[in-house]
Amino acid sequence: MSLDQNSRIVVVGASLAGTRAAEELRRAGYTGDVVVIGAEAHAPYDRPPLSKQFLAGSWGRERIELRPAPRWTELGIELRLGERARGVDVAARRVAMEGGELIGFDGLVLAPGATPRKLDLAAGLSGVFELRTVDDAEAIVARMEAGATRVVVVGAGFIGSEVAATCRARGAEVTVVEVLDVPLARVLGEQMGGICGDLHRRNGVELLVGTRVENLEGDASGEIRRVVLSGGRSLDADLVVVGVGVVPETGWLADSGLEISDGLVADAELFVADGIVVAGDAARWLDLGQGEHVRIEHWTNAAEQGVVAARNLLAGRGRGEPYVPVPYFWSDQYGVKIQVLGYPRPSDDVEIVEGSLEEGRFVALYGRAGLMSAALGFGMPGRLMAYRKLLEERASMHEAMMHARGS
Ligand SMILES: Cc1cc2nc3c(=O)[nH]c(=O)nc-3n(C[C@H](O)[C@H](O)[C@H](O)COP(=O)(O)OP(=O)(O)OC[C@H]3O[C@@H](n4cnc5c(N)ncnc54)[C@H](O)[C@@H]3O)c2cc1C
Protein backbone atom coordinates (compact mmCIF):
# COMPACT_ATOMS: atom_id res chain seq x y z
CA MET A 1 0.00 0.00 0.00
CA SER A 2 1.22 3.51 -0.70
CA LEU A 3 1.88 5.82 2.20
CA ASP A 4 -1.07 8.12 1.49
CA GLN A 5 -3.33 10.05 3.83
CA ASN A 6 -5.21 6.89 4.80
CA SER A 7 -2.12 5.04 5.87
CA ARG A 8 -0.34 4.74 9.21
CA ILE A 9 3.33 4.90 10.06
CA VAL A 10 4.36 3.53 13.43
CA VAL A 11 7.61 4.55 15.09
CA VAL A 12 8.91 2.29 17.88
CA GLY A 13 11.24 4.18 20.21
CA ALA A 14 10.35 7.66 21.46
CA SER A 15 13.80 9.10 21.80
CA LEU A 16 16.14 10.99 19.50
CA ALA A 17 16.02 8.86 16.34
CA GLY A 18 12.27 8.26 16.71
CA THR A 19 11.54 11.95 17.30
CA ARG A 20 13.59 13.07 14.31
CA ALA A 21 11.96 10.45 12.11
CA ALA A 22 8.41 11.38 13.16
CA GLU A 23 9.06 15.08 12.58
CA GLU A 24 10.63 14.43 9.21
CA LEU A 25 7.57 12.48 8.08
CA ARG A 26 5.49 15.61 8.60
CA ARG A 27 8.12 17.95 7.17
CA ALA A 28 8.19 15.81 4.04
CA GLY A 29 4.43 16.21 3.71
CA TYR A 30 3.17 12.86 4.98
CA THR A 31 -0.45 13.34 6.04
CA GLY A 32 -1.39 9.88 7.29
CA ASP A 33 -1.36 8.77 10.93
CA VAL A 34 1.93 8.85 12.83
CA VAL A 35 2.05 6.86 16.06
CA VAL A 36 5.18 6.95 18.22
CA ILE A 37 5.49 4.21 20.84
CA GLY A 38 7.89 4.69 23.76
CA ALA A 39 8.53 2.30 26.63
CA GLU A 40 9.62 5.10 28.96
CA ALA A 41 6.85 7.07 30.63
CA HIS A 42 8.52 10.42 29.91
CA ALA A 43 8.08 12.63 26.89
CA PRO A 44 11.09 12.28 24.57
CA TYR A 45 14.20 13.75 26.15
CA ASP A 46 17.86 14.18 25.40
CA ARG A 47 20.42 11.81 26.92
CA PRO A 48 23.79 13.63 26.67
CA PRO A 49 22.98 16.02 29.54
CA LEU A 50 22.25 13.05 31.82
CA SER A 51 25.98 12.55 32.49
CA LYS A 52 26.73 16.28 32.36
CA GLN A 53 24.42 19.16 33.40
CA PHE A 54 21.61 16.96 34.74
CA LEU A 55 23.96 14.88 36.89
CA ALA A 56 25.66 18.07 38.04
CA GLY A 57 22.27 19.29 39.26
CA SER A 58 22.34 22.41 37.09
CA TRP A 59 19.60 21.30 34.68
CA GLY A 60 16.22 19.81 35.56
CA ARG A 61 13.86 17.71 33.48
CA GLU A 62 12.39 20.72 31.66
CA ARG A 63 15.78 21.53 30.11
CA ILE A 64 16.24 18.11 28.55
CA GLU A 65 12.89 17.68 26.78
CA LEU A 66 13.50 17.15 23.09
CA ARG A 67 10.37 19.07 22.11
CA PRO A 68 7.87 21.17 24.06
CA ALA A 69 4.70 19.13 24.66
CA PRO A 70 2.41 21.18 22.33
CA ARG A 71 4.71 20.45 19.41
CA TRP A 72 3.46 16.86 19.20
CA THR A 73 -0.14 17.99 19.00
CA GLU A 74 0.71 20.65 16.44
CA LEU A 75 2.30 18.00 14.26
CA GLY A 76 -0.61 15.61 14.73
CA ILE A 77 1.68 12.90 16.11
CA GLU A 78 0.21 10.44 18.58
CA LEU A 79 2.62 9.67 21.40
CA ARG A 80 2.01 6.44 23.28
CA LEU A 81 4.35 6.65 26.23
CA GLY A 82 4.93 4.05 28.92
CA GLU A 83 3.96 1.37 26.40
CA ARG A 84 6.30 -1.31 25.12
CA ALA A 85 6.15 -3.16 21.80
CA ARG A 86 6.90 -6.83 22.22
CA GLY A 87 7.18 -7.92 18.61
CA VAL A 88 6.60 -7.17 14.94
CA ASP A 89 4.74 -9.36 12.46
CA VAL A 90 6.47 -8.32 9.26
CA ALA A 91 4.13 -10.16 6.88
CA ALA A 92 0.90 -9.08 8.57
CA ARG A 93 2.24 -5.53 9.10
CA ARG A 94 1.44 -5.37 12.79
CA VAL A 95 3.24 -4.32 15.94
CA ALA A 96 2.29 -6.44 18.95
CA MET A 97 2.15 -4.52 22.19
CA GLU A 98 2.78 -5.83 25.67
CA GLY A 99 -0.78 -6.26 26.92
CA GLY A 100 -1.93 -7.83 23.66
CA GLU A 101 -2.98 -4.95 21.42
CA LEU A 102 -2.00 -5.21 17.75
CA ILE A 103 -1.25 -1.99 15.91
CA GLY A 104 -1.34 -2.22 12.13
CA PHE A 105 1.10 -0.22 10.06
CA ASP A 106 1.79 0.62 6.43
CA GLY A 107 5.28 1.86 7.27
CA LEU A 108 7.41 1.21 10.33
CA VAL A 109 10.41 3.01 11.80
CA LEU A 110 12.37 0.96 14.31
CA ALA A 111 14.31 3.21 16.69
CA PRO A 112 14.64 1.18 19.90
CA GLY A 113 18.14 2.37 20.75
CA ALA A 114 20.41 0.52 23.11
CA THR A 115 20.45 -0.67 26.65
CA PRO A 116 23.40 -0.72 29.09
CA ARG A 117 25.29 -3.89 29.94
CA LYS A 118 24.94 -4.76 33.60
CA LEU A 119 27.38 -6.33 36.02
CA ASP A 120 25.91 -9.61 37.26
CA LEU A 121 27.72 -8.96 40.52
CA ALA A 122 25.39 -6.05 41.21
CA ALA A 123 22.23 -8.17 41.53
CA GLY A 124 20.24 -7.24 44.59
CA LEU A 125 22.52 -4.42 45.76
CA SER A 126 21.36 -0.83 46.30
CA GLY A 127 23.61 1.98 45.17
CA VAL A 128 24.82 0.35 41.94
CA PHE A 129 23.57 2.02 38.76
CA GLU A 130 23.88 2.11 35.02
CA LEU A 131 23.19 5.44 33.35
CA ARG A 132 20.91 5.42 30.35
CA THR A 133 17.62 7.00 31.38
CA VAL A 134 16.54 10.11 33.22
CA ASP A 135 15.28 7.80 35.98
CA ASP A 136 18.81 6.37 36.32
CA ALA A 137 20.24 9.89 36.47
CA GLU A 138 17.73 10.98 39.10
CA ALA A 139 18.51 7.94 41.23
CA ILE A 140 22.25 8.71 41.09
CA VAL A 141 21.67 12.36 41.96
CA ALA A 142 19.42 11.33 44.87
CA ARG A 143 22.11 9.01 46.18
CA MET A 144 24.67 11.82 46.09
CA GLU A 145 22.27 14.25 47.70
CA ALA A 146 21.72 11.68 50.44
CA GLY A 147 25.44 11.88 51.22
CA ALA A 148 27.25 9.40 48.96
CA THR A 149 30.78 10.75 48.50
CA ARG A 150 32.86 7.68 47.66
CA VAL A 151 32.10 6.95 44.04
CA VAL A 152 33.49 4.09 41.99
CA VAL A 153 32.95 4.22 38.24
CA VAL A 154 33.38 0.92 36.42
CA GLY A 155 34.58 1.55 32.86
CA ALA A 156 36.53 4.52 31.51
CA GLY A 157 34.57 4.84 28.26
CA PHE A 158 32.95 8.15 27.40
CA ILE A 159 29.93 7.84 29.67
CA GLY A 160 31.91 6.47 32.63
CA SER A 161 34.47 9.24 32.18
CA GLU A 162 31.80 11.93 32.10
CA VAL A 163 30.18 10.52 35.21
CA ALA A 164 33.58 10.56 36.94
CA ALA A 165 34.16 14.17 35.92
CA THR A 166 30.73 15.33 37.02
CA CYS A 167 30.82 13.49 40.35
CA ARG A 168 34.29 14.94 40.98
CA ALA A 169 32.97 18.43 40.27
CA ARG A 170 30.26 17.75 42.86
CA GLY A 171 33.01 17.11 45.40
CA ALA A 172 32.98 13.32 45.47
CA GLU A 173 36.06 11.16 45.89
CA VAL A 174 36.09 9.23 42.60
CA THR A 175 37.92 6.11 41.44
CA VAL A 176 37.58 4.81 37.89
CA VAL A 177 38.27 1.11 37.31
CA GLU A 178 39.15 0.14 33.74
CA VAL A 179 39.94 -3.33 32.47
CA LEU A 180 42.05 -2.11 29.53
CA ASP A 181 45.61 -0.95 30.09
CA VAL A 182 44.77 2.28 28.30
CA PRO A 183 41.27 3.75 28.44
CA LEU A 184 39.51 4.18 25.09
CA ALA A 185 42.43 2.46 23.34
CA ARG A 186 40.02 0.44 21.22
CA VAL A 187 38.37 3.61 19.94
CA LEU A 188 41.09 6.26 19.83
CA GLY A 189 44.29 4.22 19.97
CA GLU A 190 46.86 4.09 22.75
CA GLN A 191 48.33 7.58 22.50
CA MET A 192 45.04 9.49 22.49
CA GLY A 193 43.47 7.06 24.96
CA GLY A 194 46.39 7.70 27.28
CA ILE A 195 45.78 11.43 27.08
CA CYS A 196 42.12 10.92 28.00
CA GLY A 197 43.26 8.79 30.95
CA ASP A 198 45.63 11.51 32.15
CA LEU A 199 42.76 13.95 32.22
CA HIS A 200 41.22 11.97 35.09
CA ARG A 201 44.46 11.92 37.03
CA ARG A 202 45.07 15.63 36.55
CA ASN A 203 41.66 16.31 38.02
CA GLY A 204 42.09 14.35 41.20
CA VAL A 205 40.38 11.13 40.10
CA GLU A 206 42.17 7.87 40.66
CA LEU A 207 42.26 5.79 37.47
CA LEU A 208 43.05 2.10 37.90
CA VAL A 209 43.84 0.51 34.55
CA GLY A 210 44.29 -3.16 33.71
CA THR A 211 41.98 -3.80 36.65
CA ARG A 212 38.84 -5.90 36.85
CA VAL A 213 36.00 -5.74 39.34
CA GLU A 214 35.93 -9.14 41.05
CA ASN A 215 33.13 -8.53 43.50
CA LEU A 216 30.70 -5.99 44.88
CA GLU A 217 30.01 -6.26 48.59
CA GLY A 218 27.06 -4.83 50.44
CA ASP A 219 26.18 -4.43 54.11
CA ALA A 220 23.45 -6.38 55.89
CA SER A 221 20.73 -4.22 54.34
CA GLY A 222 22.09 -4.70 50.82
CA GLU A 223 23.67 -1.24 50.47
CA ILE A 224 26.88 -1.20 48.43
CA ARG A 225 29.93 -0.86 50.65
CA ARG A 226 32.96 -2.20 48.82
CA VAL A 227 34.28 -2.92 45.35
CA VAL A 228 36.77 -5.80 45.30
CA LEU A 229 39.32 -5.60 42.49
CA SER A 230 41.58 -8.04 40.69
CA GLY A 231 44.92 -7.99 42.44
CA GLY A 232 43.26 -8.04 45.84
CA ARG A 233 42.70 -4.34 46.52
CA SER A 234 39.24 -3.25 47.59
CA LEU A 235 37.66 0.21 47.50
CA ASP A 236 35.15 1.61 49.95
CA ALA A 237 32.16 2.85 48.00
CA ASP A 238 28.72 4.24 48.65
CA LEU A 239 27.88 4.71 44.99
CA VAL A 240 28.92 2.63 41.99
CA VAL A 241 28.16 3.62 38.41
CA VAL A 242 28.70 0.95 35.78
CA GLY A 243 29.59 2.17 32.30
CA VAL A 244 30.68 -0.94 30.45
CA GLY A 245 28.94 -0.35 27.16
CA VAL A 246 25.53 -0.89 25.65
CA VAL A 247 23.84 -3.49 23.51
CA PRO A 248 21.23 -2.77 20.83
CA GLU A 249 17.72 -3.17 22.19
CA THR A 250 16.62 -5.87 19.76
CA GLY A 251 15.65 -8.84 21.95
CA TRP A 252 11.95 -8.07 21.45
CA LEU A 253 12.41 -8.58 17.69
CA ALA A 254 14.03 -12.02 17.97
CA ASP A 255 10.99 -13.77 16.42
CA SER A 256 10.36 -11.18 13.73
CA GLY A 257 12.50 -12.81 11.04
CA LEU A 258 14.43 -9.54 10.66
CA GLU A 259 18.19 -10.03 10.52
CA ILE A 260 19.78 -9.22 13.86
CA SER A 261 23.52 -9.25 14.36
CA ASP A 262 24.75 -6.72 16.90
CA GLY A 263 21.88 -4.49 15.78
CA LEU A 264 19.19 -4.59 13.13
CA VAL A 265 20.95 -5.26 9.87
CA ALA A 266 19.85 -2.79 7.20
CA ASP A 267 20.72 -1.96 3.61
CA ALA A 268 22.38 1.28 2.55
CA GLU A 269 18.99 3.07 2.60
CA LEU A 270 18.28 1.88 6.16
CA PHE A 271 15.60 -0.66 5.15
CA VAL A 272 15.45 -3.91 7.12
CA ALA A 273 12.48 -5.13 5.06
CA ASP A 274 10.08 -3.55 2.59
CA GLY A 275 8.28 -0.73 4.38
CA ILE A 276 10.45 -1.04 7.51
CA VAL A 277 13.42 1.20 8.28
CA VAL A 278 15.74 1.48 11.25
CA ALA A 279 17.58 4.43 12.80
CA GLY A 280 19.80 5.24 15.76
CA ASP A 281 21.86 3.15 18.16
CA ALA A 282 20.10 -0.07 17.10
CA ALA A 283 20.90 0.25 13.37
CA ARG A 284 23.69 -1.70 11.69
CA TRP A 285 23.47 -0.46 8.15
CA LEU A 286 25.60 -0.81 5.04
CA ASP A 287 27.71 2.35 4.95
CA LEU A 288 28.70 2.59 1.31
CA GLY A 289 31.52 4.97 2.23
CA GLN A 290 33.11 2.26 4.40
CA GLY A 291 31.99 -0.68 2.27
CA GLU A 292 30.74 -2.53 5.34
CA HIS A 293 27.94 -2.63 7.88
CA VAL A 294 28.47 -0.30 10.82
CA ARG A 295 26.62 0.67 13.96
CA ILE A 296 27.17 3.96 15.76
CA GLU A 297 26.11 4.82 19.30
CA HIS A 298 26.22 8.60 19.14
CA TRP A 299 23.80 11.50 19.19
CA THR A 300 24.45 13.05 15.78
CA ASN A 301 24.09 9.71 14.05
CA ALA A 302 20.73 9.00 15.70
CA ALA A 303 19.48 12.47 14.77
CA GLU A 304 20.64 12.39 11.14
CA GLN A 305 19.69 8.77 10.58
CA GLY A 306 16.18 9.35 11.91
CA VAL A 307 15.64 12.01 9.25
CA VAL A 308 17.04 9.94 6.37
CA ALA A 309 15.17 6.81 7.48
CA ALA A 310 11.86 8.70 7.41
CA ARG A 311 12.53 10.20 4.00
CA ASN A 312 13.56 6.84 2.57
CA LEU A 313 10.50 5.14 4.02
CA LEU A 314 8.33 7.63 2.15
CA ALA A 315 10.36 7.23 -1.05
CA GLY A 316 10.17 3.42 -0.94
CA ARG A 317 12.91 0.80 -0.90
CA GLY A 318 15.38 1.19 -3.75
CA ARG A 319 14.35 4.81 -4.34
CA GLY A 320 15.85 6.37 -1.22
CA GLU A 321 19.22 7.97 -0.58
CA PRO A 322 22.05 5.90 0.86
CA TYR A 323 23.01 7.02 4.34
CA VAL A 324 26.73 7.88 4.18
CA PRO A 325 27.63 10.10 7.13
CA VAL A 326 30.80 11.66 8.40
CA PRO A 327 30.25 10.41 11.96
CA TYR A 328 30.67 12.93 14.75
CA PHE A 329 30.56 12.74 18.51
CA TRP A 330 31.66 14.76 21.47
CA SER A 331 32.26 14.23 25.16
CA ASP A 332 32.63 16.85 27.91
CA GLN A 333 35.02 16.00 30.73
CA TYR A 334 36.54 18.34 33.33
CA GLY A 335 35.78 21.37 31.16
CA VAL A 336 37.49 19.82 28.12
CA LYS A 337 35.50 19.11 24.99
CA ILE A 338 36.68 15.96 23.22
CA GLN A 339 35.31 15.67 19.68
CA VAL A 340 35.76 13.05 17.02
CA LEU A 341 34.89 13.19 13.32
CA GLY A 342 35.11 10.14 11.08
CA TYR A 343 36.00 6.54 11.78
CA PRO A 344 39.24 6.32 13.82
CA ARG A 345 40.87 2.94 14.32
CA PRO A 346 43.44 2.06 16.98
CA SER A 347 46.00 1.09 14.33
CA ASP A 348 45.73 4.42 12.42
CA ASP A 349 48.66 6.86 12.22
CA VAL A 350 48.06 9.92 14.38
CA GLU A 351 49.50 13.40 13.72
CA ILE A 352 48.94 16.45 15.88
CA VAL A 353 48.32 19.35 13.51
CA GLU A 354 47.12 22.19 15.76
CA GLY A 355 47.92 23.03 19.37
CA SER A 356 50.15 20.59 21.24
CA LEU A 357 50.20 17.95 23.95
CA GLU A 358 52.04 20.42 26.22
CA GLU A 359 49.27 23.01 25.88
CA GLY A 360 46.70 20.30 26.62
CA ARG A 361 44.65 21.37 23.61
CA PHE A 362 45.14 20.10 20.11
CA VAL A 363 43.67 18.70 16.92
CA ALA A 364 44.98 15.29 15.83
CA LEU A 365 44.39 13.73 12.44
CA TYR A 366 44.09 9.99 11.94
CA GLY A 367 45.29 8.39 8.72
CA ARG A 368 45.07 4.94 7.19
CA ALA A 369 46.61 3.72 3.92
CA GLY A 370 47.45 7.30 2.96
CA LEU A 371 43.91 8.61 3.49
CA MET A 372 42.63 10.73 6.34
CA SER A 373 40.26 8.57 8.41
CA ALA A 374 39.30 10.78 11.37
CA ALA A 375 40.04 13.96 13.30
CA LEU A 376 40.08 14.39 17.04
CA GLY A 377 39.73 17.71 18.83
CA PHE A 378 40.86 17.94 22.42
CA GLY A 379 39.91 21.22 24.06
CA MET A 380 39.65 23.00 20.69
CA PRO A 381 35.91 23.20 20.04
CA GLY A 382 36.14 25.95 17.45
CA ARG A 383 38.63 24.13 15.24
CA LEU A 384 37.48 20.60 14.57
CA MET A 385 34.67 21.19 12.12
CA ALA A 386 37.10 22.66 9.60
CA TYR A 387 38.20 19.06 8.97
CA ARG A 388 34.78 17.69 8.16
CA LYS A 389 34.90 18.62 4.49
CA LEU A 390 38.24 16.87 4.08
CA LEU A 391 36.71 13.65 5.36
CA GLU A 392 33.71 14.10 3.08
CA GLU A 393 36.06 14.56 0.13
CA ARG A 394 38.18 11.55 1.18
CA ALA A 395 41.28 13.70 1.37
CA SER A 396 44.70 12.09 1.57
CA MET A 397 46.64 12.50 4.78
CA HIS A 398 49.07 14.70 2.84
CA GLU A 399 46.27 17.03 1.67
CA ALA A 400 44.85 17.16 5.19
CA MET A 401 48.25 18.10 6.65
CA MET A 402 48.68 20.80 4.01
CA HIS A 403 45.24 22.13 4.87
CA ALA A 404 46.14 22.18 8.56
CA ARG A 405 49.30 24.17 7.80
CA GLY A 406 47.20 26.64 5.87
CA SER A 407 48.93 25.97 2.56
C1 LIG B 1 24.31 9.40 29.70
C2 LIG B 1 24.49 9.51 28.21
C3 LIG B 1 25.31 10.52 27.71
C4 LIG B 1 25.53 10.60 26.35
N1 LIG B 1 26.33 11.60 25.87
C5 LIG B 1 26.60 11.68 24.54
C6 LIG B 1 27.47 12.69 24.05
O1 LIG B 1 28.00 13.51 24.79
N2 LIG B 1 27.71 12.71 22.72
C7 LIG B 1 27.15 11.83 21.84
O2 LIG B 1 27.41 11.88 20.65
N3 LIG B 1 26.29 10.87 22.30
C8 LIG B 1 26.01 10.77 23.62
N4 LIG B 1 25.16 9.80 24.09
C9 LIG B 1 24.56 8.84 23.13
C10 LIG B 1 23.23 9.33 22.55
O3 LIG B 1 22.42 9.86 23.56
C11 LIG B 1 22.56 8.15 21.87
O4 LIG B 1 23.35 7.83 20.75
C12 LIG B 1 21.12 8.45 21.44
O5 LIG B 1 20.31 8.65 22.55
C13 LIG B 1 20.57 7.30 20.60
O6 LIG B 1 19.25 7.60 20.28
P1 LIG B 1 18.21 6.48 19.84
O7 LIG B 1 16.93 7.22 19.58
O8 LIG B 1 18.78 5.63 18.79
O9 LIG B 1 18.06 5.51 21.08
P2 LIG B 1 17.73 5.72 22.62
O10 LIG B 1 18.06 7.12 23.02
O11 LIG B 1 18.35 4.59 23.32
O12 LIG B 1 16.15 5.57 22.71
C14 LIG B 1 15.47 4.42 22.37
C15 LIG B 1 14.11 4.49 23.03
O13 LIG B 1 13.32 3.41 22.55
C16 LIG B 1 12.60 2.84 23.63
N5 LIG B 1 12.29 1.45 23.30
C17 LIG B 1 13.18 0.43 23.12
N6 LIG B 1 12.54 -0.71 22.85
C18 LIG B 1 11.22 -0.41 22.84
C19 LIG B 1 10.05 -1.18 22.64
N7 LIG B 1 10.11 -2.48 22.37
N8 LIG B 1 8.85 -0.56 22.71
C20 LIG B 1 8.78 0.77 22.98
N9 LIG B 1 9.87 1.55 23.20
C21 LIG B 1 11.06 0.95 23.12
C22 LIG B 1 13.57 2.97 24.80
O14 LIG B 1 12.87 2.89 26.01
C23 LIG B 1 14.18 4.35 24.54
O15 LIG B 1 13.45 5.36 25.17
C24 LIG B 1 24.91 9.68 25.47
C25 LIG B 1 24.10 8.67 25.98
C26 LIG B 1 23.90 8.58 27.33
C27 LIG B 1 23.04 7.48 27.89
Coordinates of C-alpha atoms in Angstrom, one line a residue, residues 32 79 108 277:
G32 CA -1.4 9.9 7.3
L79 CA 2.6 9.7 21.4
L108 CA 7.4 1.2 10.3
V277 CA 13.4 1.2 8.3

